[in-house]
Amino acid sequence: MNSNQTTSERIIAASLQLFCEQGYKGATTKAIAEKARVNEVTVFRHFGNKRAILNAAIDSLSYAPFLGKIIQEKMTFDLEKDLLLIAVNYHEYMDSIRDFVMIGFREAGKFPEIDEEVSKIPKILKQKLVTYFSVMKEQGKIIETDLEAQAMNFIWLNFGYFISRTRLGDQVISISREDFLKQGVLLFARGLTP
C-alpha cells in the first residue's frame, strides 16, 4: 500500500486486489479492512457496504475521464485516425484492468451487482462514441446509420479481440494487436465513410 493514499484509496486498492485474488464473495469486508490496514468499522464508515466499495472500485478504474480527454483534446475528425487512437487507448486501458474484467466473467450471473457495475464501462464508451459519431454525421463524414449500433459494433470489435487474446493468447489469432487494430479500424472506417 502506498503511504500517500487516503484511507478510502487504501480500502479501494485492497478491495480490488482481493476481488482479483478471491472473487467478490471471498473478499469480505473483514479481509478488505485487514488488507487496507484499517478497522472494519472504518470500511463501513467510508463506504457503508461491499456494494459501495465495488462501485467506488469501478469508478476508480473508469475509462470515462481518460476517453473524454482523448475525444476532447486529440480528435482530428479523421474517422480512421480517431478510431485507431480510441482503439489503441482502449486496449491499453483494458490491459490495465485485465484481472478485474476476468473477475466479471468468472462471477457473471452470481452477483448481479457486479454485472451492473461492470456494465458501466462499455456504456460510457458507447455514449462517447455515439456523441463523436453524431458530430461526424453532422459534418457529412459518415453515412446515415444507427449510431448506437455502430458504437456497439466498434466496442465488440475491440472487446472481442481483447477477450480472445486474454483468454486464449495467440491460439486463435497470431497477428499483433497493432496489425489487428489497423486492419479492423480501416475496414470499420471504410464501412462508415460516404
CSV table of N, CA, C and O in Angstrom, one decimal, residues 2-4 6-7 15 21-22 43 70 73 93 104 111 125 137 139 148 155 158 160:
chain,number,residue,atom,x,y,z
A,2,ASN,N,0.5,2.2,-0.8
A,2,ASN,CA,1.2,3.5,-0.9
A,2,ASN,C,0.9,4.3,0.4
A,2,ASN,O,-0.3,4.5,0.7
A,3,SER,N,1.9,4.8,1.0
A,3,SER,CA,1.7,5.6,2.3
A,3,SER,C,1.0,6.9,2.0
A,3,SER,O,0.5,7.6,2.9
A,4,ASN,N,1.0,7.4,0.8
A,4,ASN,CA,0.4,8.7,0.4
A,4,ASN,C,-1.1,8.5,0.1
A,4,ASN,O,-1.8,9.5,-0.1
A,6,THR,N,-5.1,8.0,0.7
A,6,THR,CA,-6.1,8.3,1.7
A,6,THR,C,-6.6,6.9,2.2
A,6,THR,O,-6.4,5.9,1.6
A,7,THR,N,-7.3,7.0,3.3
A,7,THR,CA,-7.9,5.7,3.8
A,7,THR,C,-8.9,5.1,2.7
A,7,THR,O,-8.8,3.9,2.5
A,15,SER,N,-9.5,-3.7,-1.9
A,15,SER,CA,-10.7,-4.5,-2.4
A,15,SER,C,-10.4,-5.0,-3.8
A,15,SER,O,-10.8,-6.1,-4.1
A,21,GLU,N,-8.1,-11.7,-6.4
A,21,GLU,CA,-7.5,-12.9,-5.9
A,21,GLU,C,-8.6,-13.9,-5.4
A,21,GLU,O,-8.4,-15.1,-5.6
A,22,GLN,N,-9.6,-13.4,-4.8
A,22,GLN,CA,-10.6,-14.3,-4.1
A,22,GLN,C,-12.0,-14.2,-4.6
A,22,GLN,O,-12.9,-14.9,-4.2
A,43,VAL,N,-14.1,0.8,7.3
A,43,VAL,CA,-14.6,0.4,5.9
A,43,VAL,C,-16.1,0.8,5.8
A,43,VAL,O,-16.5,1.4,4.8
A,70,ILE,N,-9.3,12.3,-24.4
A,70,ILE,CA,-8.8,12.0,-25.7
A,70,ILE,C,-9.7,12.6,-26.7
A,70,ILE,O,-9.3,13.2,-27.7
A,73,GLU,N,-9.5,16.5,-26.7
A,73,GLU,CA,-8.2,17.1,-27.0
A,73,GLU,C,-7.5,16.6,-28.2
A,73,GLU,O,-6.7,17.3,-28.8
A,93,TYR,N,-6.0,0.6,-21.8
A,93,TYR,CA,-6.8,0.6,-20.6
A,93,TYR,C,-7.3,-0.8,-20.1
A,93,TYR,O,-7.2,-1.2,-19.0
A,104,GLY,N,-15.2,-10.3,-13.6
A,104,GLY,CA,-16.6,-10.2,-14.1
A,104,GLY,C,-17.1,-11.4,-14.8
A,104,GLY,O,-18.3,-11.8,-14.7
A,111,PHE,N,-23.5,-12.6,-9.0
A,111,PHE,CA,-23.7,-11.4,-8.3
A,111,PHE,C,-24.2,-10.3,-9.2
A,111,PHE,O,-23.3,-9.7,-9.9
A,125,LEU,N,-18.3,4.2,-22.8
A,125,LEU,CA,-17.6,4.2,-24.1
A,125,LEU,C,-18.7,4.4,-25.2
A,125,LEU,O,-18.5,5.1,-26.1
A,137,LYS,N,-21.4,12.7,-38.3
A,137,LYS,CA,-22.5,12.7,-39.2
A,137,LYS,C,-23.0,14.1,-39.6
A,137,LYS,O,-23.3,14.3,-40.7
A,139,GLN,N,-21.2,16.6,-39.9
A,139,GLN,CA,-20.2,17.1,-40.8
A,139,GLN,C,-20.2,16.4,-42.1
A,139,GLN,O,-19.4,16.7,-43.0
A,148,GLU,N,-25.9,4.2,-32.4
A,148,GLU,CA,-25.7,3.3,-31.3
A,148,GLU,C,-25.2,2.0,-31.7
A,148,GLU,O,-24.3,1.4,-31.1
A,155,ILE,N,-17.1,-1.3,-30.3
A,155,ILE,CA,-16.8,-1.8,-29.0
A,155,ILE,C,-16.6,-3.3,-29.1
A,155,ILE,O,-15.6,-3.9,-28.6
A,158,ASN,N,-13.3,-4.5,-30.7
A,158,ASN,CA,-12.2,-4.3,-29.8
A,158,ASN,C,-12.3,-5.3,-28.5
A,158,ASN,O,-11.3,-5.9,-28.2
A,160,GLY,N,-13.9,-8.1,-28.3
A,160,GLY,CA,-13.7,-9.5,-28.8
A,160,GLY,C,-12.3,-9.8,-28.9
A,160,GLY,O,-11.8,-10.9,-28.5
